Amino acid sequence: ARQPELVAKDRRVEFLLHHPVGIVRAALDPAAKLSNPRKSGTLDVVDVTTAQGDTLTLAVDSTTHLPVSVTSMSYNANLGDVAIETAFANYQDVDGLKLPGRLTTKTDKYPTADITVAKNTVNAEAADLAAPAEVKSGPAPSPTAMVTVEEVGKGIWFLAGGSHNSVLVEFADHMELIEAPQNDTRALAVIAKARELKSDKPLTKVLVSHHHFDHSGGIRAAISEGLTLVTHETNKTLFEDLAQRKHSVVQDALAKNPKPLQIETVGNEAVVKDAGRTMQIYHVDGSNHAESMVMVYFPAERLLVQADLYKPANPNAARLPNLIENIQKRKVRVDRHVPLHGPVTSQAQFTKVLETLKVPAATSN
């Protein structure tokens, strides 16, 4: 499928220019512009504007004259304006050229790739890399999000319609949301649907199951809508950082409608309770998927809400034992599973999955 122009540009820069051969060839192009030459310790540094208008920074070892790194600016929906730096090491002689045997990439301070090259080949045959005609002529994608509604308990709605689900919970005088996933488009659509369902009560908080970007990608949109974030205590520093990051390459919801971050943290467990509702929040101990993971249980309805530990359409046998351990530890009795991926399922269906995958069932159920 055709990708947005910004995505296509980033992929072109990543694949063609974040390599010594690509960036040096681009810098030597007569149509390229070199500017701001400078020293940085043992490095010679120069800014390169390619013939296509891409701007990168090239750092070269002053002694060996080999490229050490290349850096370009990009946009990340979660991190905002980011510097993507690829460093080159372990140079090898290959048919008269020196080529790196290791390439490591980081997005700002976060490592994103570490590639060890098994074999470098010069002038090898390459397949046709051109995009198919139907892709090139296809319409540019427009971000949309469909939100479907299923009431799974009195005052509890399952908001689905995409790859990631959310849950709306009604209390006596307000509403709370579980999960603002993926991105602005999805999160804002979910928030709008929640307010449409219960327009007589304010939506005040959103609980974030864990820090992975596909589940926390909508937190800036939630902040822009005035919602308080509720999350495990290990996420606090990260979410504070995400909330204050600059988004100028692309202005997201929070950049357009700035609001201060309001955040509440959960440790081992927490309870949200009023006369008509009890919602229990538990840290998922021992998770090999995310240390920051929490799950939510509704004792009156015997509903368990969790992310990634049990996906009905694609159950992961390696994660199910951890979920079962936490169900047993918390002594919760589950009638239905409300996953943040996939459809709502009964405990009987869950047990059948465990039997198929030969995973021991929880004795508390």
mmCIF file of C-alpha atoms in Angstrom:
data_model
loop_
_atom_site.group_PDB
_atom_site.id
_atom_site.type_symbol
_atom_site.label_atom_id
_atom_site.label_comp_id
_atom_site.label_asym_id
_atom_site.label_seq_id
_atom_site.Cartn_x
_atom_site.Cartn_y
_atom_site.Cartn_z
ATOM 1 C CA ALA A 1 0.000 0.000 0.000
ATOM 2 C CA ARG A 2 1.111 3.529 -0.660
ATOM 3 C CA GLN A 3 2.600 5.273 2.345
ATOM 4 C CA PRO A 4 2.435 8.969 3.303
ATOM 5 C CA GLU A 5 5.085 11.195 1.723
ATOM 6 C CA LEU A 6 6.906 11.722 5.032
ATOM 7 C CA VAL A 7 7.187 7.959 5.584
ATOM 8 C CA ALA A 8 8.458 7.433 2.032
ATOM 9 C CA LYS A 9 11.062 10.176 2.477
ATOM 10 C CA ASP A 10 12.278 8.717 5.768
ATOM 11 C CA ARG A 11 12.621 5.231 4.265
ATOM 12 C CA ARG A 12 14.577 6.602 1.298
ATOM 13 C CA VAL A 13 16.961 8.477 3.589
ATOM 14 C CA GLU A 14 17.320 5.474 5.894
ATOM 15 C CA PHE A 15 18.044 2.896 3.198
ATOM 16 C CA LEU A 16 20.105 5.015 0.790
ATOM 17 C CA LEU A 17 21.903 7.599 2.916
ATOM 18 C CA HIS A 18 22.460 5.969 6.314
ATOM 19 C CA HIS A 19 25.375 4.019 4.862
ATOM 20 C CA PRO A 20 28.903 5.272 4.061
ATOM 21 C CA VAL A 21 28.624 4.564 0.335
ATOM 22 C CA GLY A 22 25.277 6.302 0.019
ATOM 23 C CA ILE A 23 26.121 9.435 1.993
ATOM 24 C CA VAL A 24 29.575 9.869 0.401
ATOM 25 C CA ARG A 25 28.152 9.504 -3.115
ATOM 26 C CA ALA A 26 25.417 12.004 -2.247
ATOM 27 C CA ALA A 27 27.958 14.463 -0.800
ATOM 28 C CA LEU A 28 30.146 14.233 -3.934
ATOM 29 C CA ASP A 29 27.223 14.962 -6.258
ATOM 30 C CA PRO A 30 27.886 18.365 -7.912
ATOM 31 C CA ALA A 31 24.303 19.356 -7.092
ATOM 32 C CA ALA A 32 24.812 18.731 -3.368
ATOM 33 C CA LYS A 33 25.603 21.543 -0.944
ATOM 34 C CA LEU A 34 28.123 21.174 1.887
ATOM 35 C CA SER A 35 27.938 23.646 4.753
ATOM 36 C CA ASN A 36 29.076 24.359 8.299
ATOM 37 C CA PRO A 37 32.332 22.357 8.287
ATOM 38 C CA ARG A 38 33.588 21.951 11.845
ATOM 39 C CA LYS A 39 35.683 19.892 14.228
ATOM 40 C CA SER A 40 34.218 17.796 17.030
ATOM 41 C CA GLY A 41 37.028 16.148 18.962
ATOM 42 C CA THR A 42 38.681 13.678 16.589
ATOM 43 C CA LEU A 43 35.946 14.075 13.976
ATOM 44 C CA ASP A 44 35.497 16.288 10.937
ATOM 45 C CA VAL A 45 31.816 17.163 10.666
ATOM 46 C CA VAL A 46 29.885 18.694 7.774
ATOM 47 C CA ASP A 47 26.217 19.237 6.915
ATOM 48 C CA VAL A 48 25.149 17.771 3.576
ATOM 49 C CA THR A 49 22.115 18.878 1.592
ATOM 50 C CA THR A 50 21.613 16.351 -1.183
ATOM 51 C CA ALA A 51 20.440 17.031 -4.715
ATOM 52 C CA GLN A 52 16.995 15.793 -3.601
ATOM 53 C CA GLY A 53 16.920 18.328 -0.763
ATOM 54 C CA ASP A 54 17.572 15.947 2.140
ATOM 55 C CA THR A 55 19.764 17.380 4.912
ATOM 56 C CA LEU A 56 22.102 15.152 6.909
ATOM 57 C CA THR A 57 25.191 15.554 9.067
ATOM 58 C CA LEU A 58 28.250 13.474 8.182
ATOM 59 C CA ALA A 59 31.030 12.814 10.706
ATOM 60 C CA VAL A 60 34.398 11.519 9.436
ATOM 61 C CA ASP A 61 37.349 10.255 11.450
ATOM 62 C CA SER A 62 40.094 12.886 11.147
ATOM 63 C CA THR A 63 42.829 10.226 11.045
ATOM 64 C CA THR A 64 41.405 7.370 8.964
ATOM 65 C CA HIS A 65 39.100 9.607 6.888
ATOM 66 C CA LEU A 66 36.412 6.947 7.179
ATOM 67 C CA PRO A 67 32.793 7.914 7.855
ATOM 68 C CA VAL A 68 31.964 7.412 11.529
ATOM 69 C CA SER A 69 28.290 8.364 11.540
ATOM 70 C CA VAL A 70 25.488 10.047 9.661
ATOM 71 C CA THR A 71 22.577 11.857 11.300
ATOM 72 C CA SER A 72 19.259 13.038 9.895
ATOM 73 C CA MET A 73 16.215 14.670 11.438
ATOM 74 C CA SER A 74 12.879 12.907 11.274
ATOM 75 C CA TYR A 75 9.479 12.756 12.927
ATOM 76 C CA ASN A 76 8.211 10.056 15.241
ATOM 77 C CA ALA A 77 4.553 10.134 16.249
ATOM 78 C CA ASN A 78 5.480 9.307 19.850
ATOM 79 C CA LEU A 79 8.812 11.086 20.262
ATOM 80 C CA GLY A 80 8.170 14.066 17.994
ATOM 81 C CA ASP A 81 11.186 15.678 16.323
ATOM 82 C CA VAL A 82 14.021 13.160 16.496
ATOM 83 C CA ALA A 83 17.627 12.833 15.396
ATOM 84 C CA ILE A 84 18.331 9.456 13.789
ATOM 85 C CA GLU A 85 22.012 8.580 13.946
ATOM 86 C CA THR A 86 23.670 5.565 12.345
ATOM 87 C CA ALA A 87 27.237 4.796 13.426
ATOM 88 C CA PHE A 88 29.686 2.707 11.384
ATOM 89 C CA ALA A 89 32.365 0.391 12.790
ATOM 90 C CA ASN A 90 34.495 -2.680 12.062
ATOM 91 C CA TYR A 91 35.466 -1.581 8.562
ATOM 92 C CA GLN A 92 36.505 -4.347 6.142
ATOM 93 C CA ASP A 93 38.333 -4.321 2.795
ATOM 94 C CA VAL A 94 35.889 -5.371 0.069
ATOM 95 C CA ASP A 95 36.971 -5.192 -3.593
ATOM 96 C CA GLY A 96 39.003 -2.041 -3.057
ATOM 97 C CA LEU A 97 36.458 -0.375 -0.798
ATOM 98 C CA LYS A 98 36.286 -0.117 2.962
ATOM 99 C CA LEU A 99 32.815 -1.062 4.176
ATOM 100 C CA PRO A 100 31.467 -1.275 7.735
ATOM 101 C CA GLY A 101 30.903 -4.639 9.363
ATOM 102 C CA ARG A 102 28.601 -3.153 11.965
ATOM 103 C CA LEU A 103 25.931 -0.457 11.794
ATOM 104 C CA THR A 104 24.147 0.777 14.921
ATOM 105 C CA THR A 105 21.232 3.182 14.855
ATOM 106 C CA LYS A 106 19.593 5.173 17.601
ATOM 107 C CA THR A 107 16.561 7.441 17.549
ATOM 108 C CA ASP A 108 17.578 10.234 19.879
ATOM 109 C CA LYS A 109 18.869 8.326 22.922
ATOM 110 C CA TYR A 110 16.971 5.127 22.167
ATOM 111 C CA PRO A 111 18.824 2.282 20.357
ATOM 112 C CA THR A 112 16.714 1.024 17.452
ATOM 113 C CA ALA A 113 19.031 -1.199 15.384
ATOM 114 C CA ASP A 114 22.313 -3.066 15.749
ATOM 115 C CA ILE A 115 23.316 -4.833 12.542
ATOM 116 C CA THR A 116 26.334 -7.088 12.159
ATOM 117 C CA VAL A 117 27.092 -7.641 8.476
ATOM 118 C CA ALA A 118 27.807 -11.261 7.582
ATOM 119 C CA LYS A 119 29.057 -10.387 4.097
ATOM 120 C CA ASN A 120 29.517 -7.191 2.087
ATOM 121 C CA THR A 121 29.245 -7.491 -1.703
ATOM 122 C CA VAL A 122 30.056 -4.767 -4.224
ATOM 123 C CA ASN A 123 27.989 -4.372 -7.421
ATOM 124 C CA ALA A 124 25.789 -7.371 -6.643
ATOM 125 C CA GLU A 125 22.663 -8.002 -8.673
ATOM 126 C CA ALA A 126 19.625 -6.335 -7.150
ATOM 127 C CA ALA A 127 15.997 -7.104 -7.808
ATOM 128 C CA ASP A 128 13.671 -4.499 -9.279
ATOM 129 C CA LEU A 129 13.021 -2.203 -6.331
ATOM 130 C CA ALA A 130 10.557 0.097 -8.085
ATOM 131 C CA ALA A 131 7.105 0.387 -6.559
ATOM 132 C CA PRO A 132 4.370 -1.333 -8.596
ATOM 133 C CA ALA A 133 2.433 1.001 -10.877
ATOM 134 C CA GLU A 134 -0.813 0.475 -8.966
ATOM 135 C CA VAL A 135 0.886 1.573 -5.742
ATOM 136 C CA LYS A 136 2.456 4.679 -7.289
ATOM 137 C CA SER A 137 -0.850 5.719 -8.824
ATOM 138 C CA GLY A 138 -2.916 4.866 -5.757
ATOM 139 C CA PRO A 139 -4.480 7.529 -3.544
ATOM 140 C CA ALA A 140 -2.503 8.962 -0.667
ATOM 141 C CA PRO A 141 -3.674 7.413 2.600
ATOM 142 C CA SER A 142 -5.928 9.449 4.841
ATOM 143 C CA PRO A 143 -5.931 8.651 8.564
ATOM 144 C CA THR A 144 -9.275 7.330 9.758
ATOM 145 C CA ALA A 145 -10.402 5.224 12.695
ATOM 146 C CA MET A 146 -13.572 3.193 13.095
ATOM 147 C CA VAL A 147 -14.801 2.650 16.649
ATOM 148 C CA THR A 148 -17.392 -0.036 17.348
ATOM 149 C CA VAL A 149 -19.239 -0.373 20.649
ATOM 150 C CA GLU A 150 -20.209 -3.460 22.648
ATOM 151 C CA GLU A 151 -21.609 -3.208 26.160
ATOM 152 C CA VAL A 152 -19.914 -5.998 28.114
ATOM 153 C CA GLY A 153 -21.390 -5.071 31.480
ATOM 154 C CA LYS A 154 -23.676 -2.421 32.872
ATOM 155 C CA GLY A 155 -21.757 0.798 32.337
ATOM 156 C CA ILE A 156 -18.760 -0.948 30.728
ATOM 157 C CA TRP A 157 -18.279 -0.617 26.975
ATOM 158 C CA PHE A 158 -15.784 -2.432 24.739
ATOM 159 C CA LEU A 159 -14.550 0.013 22.081
ATOM 160 C CA ALA A 160 -13.122 -1.946 19.156
ATOM 161 C CA GLY A 161 -13.113 -1.611 15.364
ATOM 162 C CA GLY A 162 -9.355 -1.706 14.792
ATOM 163 C CA SER A 163 -6.270 -3.650 15.812
ATOM 164 C CA HIS A 164 -6.280 -2.114 19.317
ATOM 165 C CA ASN A 165 -9.223 -1.925 21.698
ATOM 166 C CA SER A 166 -10.201 0.359 24.559
ATOM 167 C CA VAL A 167 -12.715 0.054 27.392
ATOM 168 C CA LEU A 168 -14.989 2.802 28.716
ATOM 169 C CA VAL A 169 -16.020 2.587 32.369
ATOM 170 C CA GLU A 170 -18.874 4.538 33.940
ATOM 171 C CA PHE A 171 -18.767 5.689 37.555
ATOM 172 C CA ALA A 172 -21.406 7.611 39.492
ATOM 173 C CA ASP A 173 -20.175 11.068 38.530
ATOM 174 C CA HIS A 174 -17.593 10.532 35.780
ATOM 175 C CA MET A 175 -16.142 8.126 33.215
ATOM 176 C CA GLU A 176 -12.700 6.608 32.791
ATOM 177 C CA LEU A 177 -11.086 5.072 29.736
ATOM 178 C CA ILE A 178 -8.757 2.095 29.596
ATOM 179 C CA GLU A 179 -6.193 2.607 26.806
ATOM 180 C CA ALA A 180 -5.615 5.441 24.339
ATOM 181 C CA PRO A 181 -3.669 3.399 21.799
ATOM 182 C CA GLN A 182 -1.672 3.785 18.608
ATOM 183 C CA ASN A 183 -1.788 7.460 17.618
ATOM 184 C CA ASP A 184 -3.744 10.714 17.629
ATOM 185 C CA THR A 185 -6.246 9.470 15.068
ATOM 186 C CA ARG A 186 -7.231 6.365 17.018
ATOM 187 C CA ALA A 187 -7.090 7.950 20.462
ATOM 188 C CA LEU A 188 -9.164 10.996 19.502
ATOM 189 C CA ALA A 189 -11.764 8.788 17.812
ATOM 190 C CA VAL A 190 -12.038 6.617 20.939
ATOM 191 C CA ILE A 191 -12.308 9.668 23.199
ATOM 192 C CA ALA A 192 -15.004 11.168 20.965
ATOM 193 C CA LYS A 193 -16.975 7.906 20.986
ATOM 194 C CA ALA A 194 -16.691 7.685 24.776
ATOM 195 C CA ARG A 195 -18.101 11.183 25.191
ATOM 196 C CA GLU A 196 -20.844 10.436 22.689
ATOM 197 C CA LEU A 197 -21.915 7.340 24.638
ATOM 198 C CA LYS A 198 -22.289 9.192 27.940
ATOM 199 C CA SER A 199 -22.532 12.879 27.203
ATOM 200 C CA ASP A 200 -23.987 13.593 30.652
ATOM 201 C CA LYS A 201 -20.795 12.627 32.508
ATOM 202 C CA PRO A 202 -17.269 13.985 32.100
ATOM 203 C CA LEU A 203 -14.499 11.740 30.839
ATOM 204 C CA THR A 204 -11.676 12.438 33.282
ATOM 205 C CA LYS A 205 -8.951 9.780 33.079
ATOM 206 C CA VAL A 206 -7.307 7.247 30.801
ATOM 207 C CA LEU A 207 -5.465 4.229 32.150
ATOM 208 C CA VAL A 208 -2.489 3.098 30.035
ATOM 209 C CA SER A 209 -1.795 -0.647 30.192
ATOM 210 C CA HIS A 210 1.948 -0.377 29.485
ATOM 211 C CA HIS A 211 4.558 1.787 27.828
ATOM 212 C CA HIS A 212 4.892 0.142 24.398
ATOM 213 C CA PHE A 213 4.181 2.753 21.768
ATOM 214 C CA ASP A 214 1.319 0.887 20.108
ATOM 215 C CA HIS A 215 -0.504 1.098 23.456
ATOM 216 C CA SER A 216 0.730 4.491 24.681
ATOM 217 C CA GLY A 217 0.766 6.234 21.299
ATOM 218 C CA GLY A 218 -2.379 8.207 22.093
ATOM 219 C CA ILE A 219 -1.335 9.693 25.425
ATOM 220 C CA ARG A 220 -0.454 13.101 23.969
ATOM 221 C CA ALA A 221 -3.894 13.246 22.356
ATOM 222 C CA ALA A 222 -5.430 12.317 25.720
ATOM 223 C CA ILE A 223 -3.460 15.078 27.445
ATOM 224 C CA SER A 224 -4.656 17.559 24.810
ATOM 225 C CA GLU A 225 -8.222 16.560 25.707
ATOM 226 C CA GLY A 226 -7.605 17.325 29.379
ATOM 227 C CA LEU A 227 -7.491 13.708 30.574
ATOM 228 C CA THR A 228 -5.365 12.561 33.503
ATOM 229 C CA LEU A 229 -3.049 9.650 32.703
ATOM 230 C CA VAL A 230 -3.109 6.657 35.061
ATOM 231 C CA THR A 231 -0.209 4.257 34.641
ATOM 232 C CA HIS A 232 2.289 2.081 36.450
ATOM 233 C CA GLU A 233 4.888 4.034 38.391
ATOM 234 C CA THR A 234 7.733 2.835 36.142
ATOM 235 C CA ASN A 235 6.200 4.778 33.237
ATOM 236 C CA LYS A 236 6.157 8.174 34.939
ATOM 237 C CA THR A 237 9.540 9.452 33.735
ATOM 238 C CA LEU A 238 8.961 8.257 30.168
ATOM 239 C CA PHE A 239 5.488 9.778 29.951
ATOM 240 C CA GLU A 240 6.743 13.074 31.382
ATOM 241 C CA ASP A 241 9.381 13.094 28.647
ATOM 242 C CA LEU A 242 6.864 12.256 25.909
ATOM 243 C CA ALA A 243 4.507 14.992 27.091
ATOM 244 C CA GLN A 244 7.105 17.757 26.815
ATOM 245 C CA ARG A 245 8.833 16.731 23.588
ATOM 246 C CA LYS A 246 8.837 19.094 20.612
ATOM 247 C CA HIS A 247 6.524 18.243 17.691
ATOM 248 C CA SER A 248 7.310 20.820 14.998
ATOM 249 C CA VAL A 249 8.004 18.651 11.936
ATOM 250 C CA VAL A 250 4.399 17.489 12.293
ATOM 251 C CA GLN A 251 2.137 19.227 14.786
ATOM 252 C CA ASP A 252 0.177 16.645 16.756
ATOM 253 C CA ALA A 253 -2.923 17.179 18.894
ATOM 254 C CA LEU A 254 -0.969 18.354 21.935
ATOM 255 C CA ALA A 255 1.182 20.748 19.901
ATOM 256 C CA LYS A 256 -2.000 22.281 18.486
ATOM 257 C CA ASN A 257 -3.831 22.334 21.824
ATOM 258 C CA PRO A 258 -1.240 22.485 24.635
ATOM 259 C CA LYS A 259 -2.347 21.243 28.044
ATOM 260 C CA PRO A 260 -0.304 20.404 31.157
ATOM 261 C CA LEU A 261 0.381 16.769 31.941
ATOM 262 C CA GLN A 262 -1.655 15.337 34.802
ATOM 263 C CA ILE A 263 -0.518 11.879 35.848
ATOM 264 C CA GLU A 264 -1.371 9.399 38.594
ATOM 265 C CA THR A 265 0.749 6.320 39.182
ATOM 266 C CA VAL A 266 -0.073 2.830 40.379
ATOM 267 C CA GLY A 267 2.312 0.586 42.288
ATOM 268 C CA ASN A 268 1.447 -3.009 43.110
ATOM 269 C CA GLU A 269 -2.299 -2.407 42.999
ATOM 270 C CA ALA A 270 -4.999 0.245 43.217
ATOM 271 C CA VAL A 271 -8.775 0.332 43.556
ATOM 272 C CA VAL A 272 -11.183 2.828 42.014
ATOM 273 C CA LYS A 273 -14.521 2.514 43.780
ATOM 274 C CA ASP A 274 -17.825 4.248 44.315
ATOM 275 C CA ALA A 275 -21.311 3.110 45.321
ATOM 276 C CA GLY A 276 -21.965 1.383 42.014
ATOM 277 C CA ARG A 277 -18.580 0.297 40.673
ATOM 278 C CA THR A 278 -15.351 -1.352 41.769
ATOM 279 C CA MET A 279 -12.385 -1.393 39.399
ATOM 280 C CA GLN A 280 -9.200 -3.095 40.561
ATOM 281 C CA ILE A 281 -5.858 -2.311 38.907
ATOM 282 C CA TYR A 282 -3.049 -4.831 39.348
ATOM 283 C CA HIS A 283 0.578 -4.714 38.316
ATOM 284 C CA VAL A 284 1.404 -7.790 36.228
ATOM 285 C CA ASP A 285 4.294 -9.257 38.173
ATOM 286 C CA GLY A 286 7.071 -11.054 36.322
ATOM 287 C CA SER A 287 5.993 -10.062 32.823
ATOM 288 C CA ASN A 288 8.581 -10.866 30.169
ATOM 289 C CA HIS A 289 6.735 -8.542 27.793
ATOM 290 C CA ALA A 290 6.670 -5.252 29.709
ATOM 291 C CA GLU A 291 7.770 -4.490 33.248
ATOM 292 C CA SER A 292 5.259 -1.632 33.307
ATOM 293 C CA MET A 293 2.219 -3.821 32.547
ATOM 294 C CA VAL A 294 -1.028 -3.524 34.494
ATOM 295 C CA MET A 295 -4.295 -5.422 34.126
ATOM 296 C CA VAL A 296 -7.775 -4.346 35.234
ATOM 297 C CA TYR A 297 -10.404 -6.485 36.946
ATOM 298 C CA PHE A 298 -14.083 -5.829 37.615
ATOM 299 C CA PRO A 299 -15.111 -8.157 40.472
ATOM 300 C CA ALA A 300 -18.886 -7.682 40.189
ATOM 301 C CA GLU A 301 -18.855 -8.497 36.470
ATOM 302 C CA ARG A 302 -15.873 -10.879 36.641
ATOM 303 C CA LEU A 303 -14.282 -9.160 33.666
ATOM 304 C CA LEU A 304 -10.509 -9.099 33.152
ATOM 305 C CA VAL A 305 -8.967 -6.469 30.868
ATOM 306 C CA GLN A 306 -5.373 -6.997 29.748
ATOM 307 C CA ALA A 307 -3.048 -6.182 26.869
ATOM 308 C CA ASP A 308 -0.825 -8.543 24.863
ATOM 309 C CA LEU A 309 -0.810 -11.399 27.389
ATOM 310 C CA TYR A 310 -3.793 -13.134 25.778
ATOM 311 C CA LYS A 311 -4.780 -12.360 22.198
ATOM 312 C CA PRO A 312 -7.713 -14.625 21.283
ATOM 313 C CA ALA A 313 -6.965 -14.597 17.549
ATOM 314 C CA ASN A 314 -3.263 -15.259 18.035
ATOM 315 C CA PRO A 315 -2.547 -16.609 21.529
ATOM 316 C CA ASN A 316 1.079 -16.558 22.597
ATOM 317 C CA ALA A 317 1.903 -19.671 24.614
ATOM 318 C CA ALA A 318 4.991 -17.993 26.071
ATOM 319 C CA ARG A 319 2.948 -15.206 27.718
ATOM 320 C CA LEU A 320 -0.046 -17.183 28.949
ATOM 321 C CA PRO A 321 1.692 -18.752 31.982
ATOM 322 C CA ASN A 322 2.508 -15.279 33.294
ATOM 323 C CA LEU A 323 -1.122 -14.221 32.931
ATOM 324 C CA ILE A 324 -2.292 -17.356 34.722
ATOM 325 C CA GLU A 325 0.211 -16.803 37.535
ATOM 326 C CA ASN A 326 -1.124 -13.294 38.080
ATOM 327 C CA ILE A 327 -4.750 -14.450 37.964
ATOM 328 C CA GLN A 328 -3.916 -16.984 40.669
ATOM 329 C CA LYS A 329 -1.868 -14.536 42.712
ATOM 330 C CA ARG A 330 -4.624 -11.910 42.706
ATOM 331 C CA LYS A 331 -7.300 -14.554 43.391
ATOM 332 C CA VAL A 332 -9.583 -13.150 40.715
ATOM 333 C CA ARG A 333 -12.438 -15.184 39.249
ATOM 334 C CA VAL A 334 -12.836 -14.513 35.543
ATOM 335 C CA ASP A 335 -15.997 -15.149 33.542
ATOM 336 C CA ARG A 336 -14.953 -13.151 30.477
ATOM 337 C CA HIS A 337 -11.683 -11.880 29.079
ATOM 338 C CA VAL A 338 -11.714 -8.389 27.564
ATOM 339 C CA PRO A 339 -8.450 -8.179 25.610
ATOM 340 C CA LEU A 340 -7.004 -5.001 24.179
ATOM 341 C CA HIS A 341 -6.336 -7.025 21.011
ATOM 342 C CA GLY A 342 -9.106 -9.189 19.597
ATOM 343 C CA PRO A 343 -12.670 -10.022 20.645
ATOM 344 C CA VAL A 344 -14.169 -10.573 24.079
ATOM 345 C CA THR A 345 -14.031 -14.262 24.998
ATOM 346 C CA SER A 346 -15.505 -16.457 27.708
ATOM 347 C CA GLN A 347 -13.494 -18.263 30.344
ATOM 348 C CA ALA A 348 -14.517 -21.511 28.644
ATOM 349 C CA GLN A 349 -12.956 -20.316 25.380
ATOM 350 C CA PHE A 350 -9.840 -19.249 27.268
ATOM 351 C CA THR A 351 -9.587 -22.662 28.915
ATOM 352 C CA LYS A 352 -9.903 -24.354 25.524
ATOM 353 C CA VAL A 353 -6.990 -22.275 24.225
ATOM 354 C CA LEU A 354 -4.910 -23.361 27.209
ATOM 355 C CA GLU A 355 -5.758 -27.003 26.528
ATOM 356 C CA THR A 356 -4.850 -26.661 22.851
ATOM 357 C CA LEU A 357 -1.508 -25.053 23.694
ATOM 358 C CA LYS A 358 -0.963 -27.427 26.636
ATOM 359 C CA VAL A 359 -0.720 -24.573 29.141
ATOM 360 C CA PRO A 360 -1.938 -25.462 32.671
ATOM 361 C CA ALA A 361 -5.145 -23.614 33.592
ATOM 362 C CA ALA A 362 -5.493 -21.313 36.590
ATOM 363 C CA THR A 363 -6.804 -23.177 39.613
ATOM 364 C CA SER A 364 -8.640 -20.061 40.840
ATOM 365 C CA ASN A 365 -11.071 -20.274 37.958
#
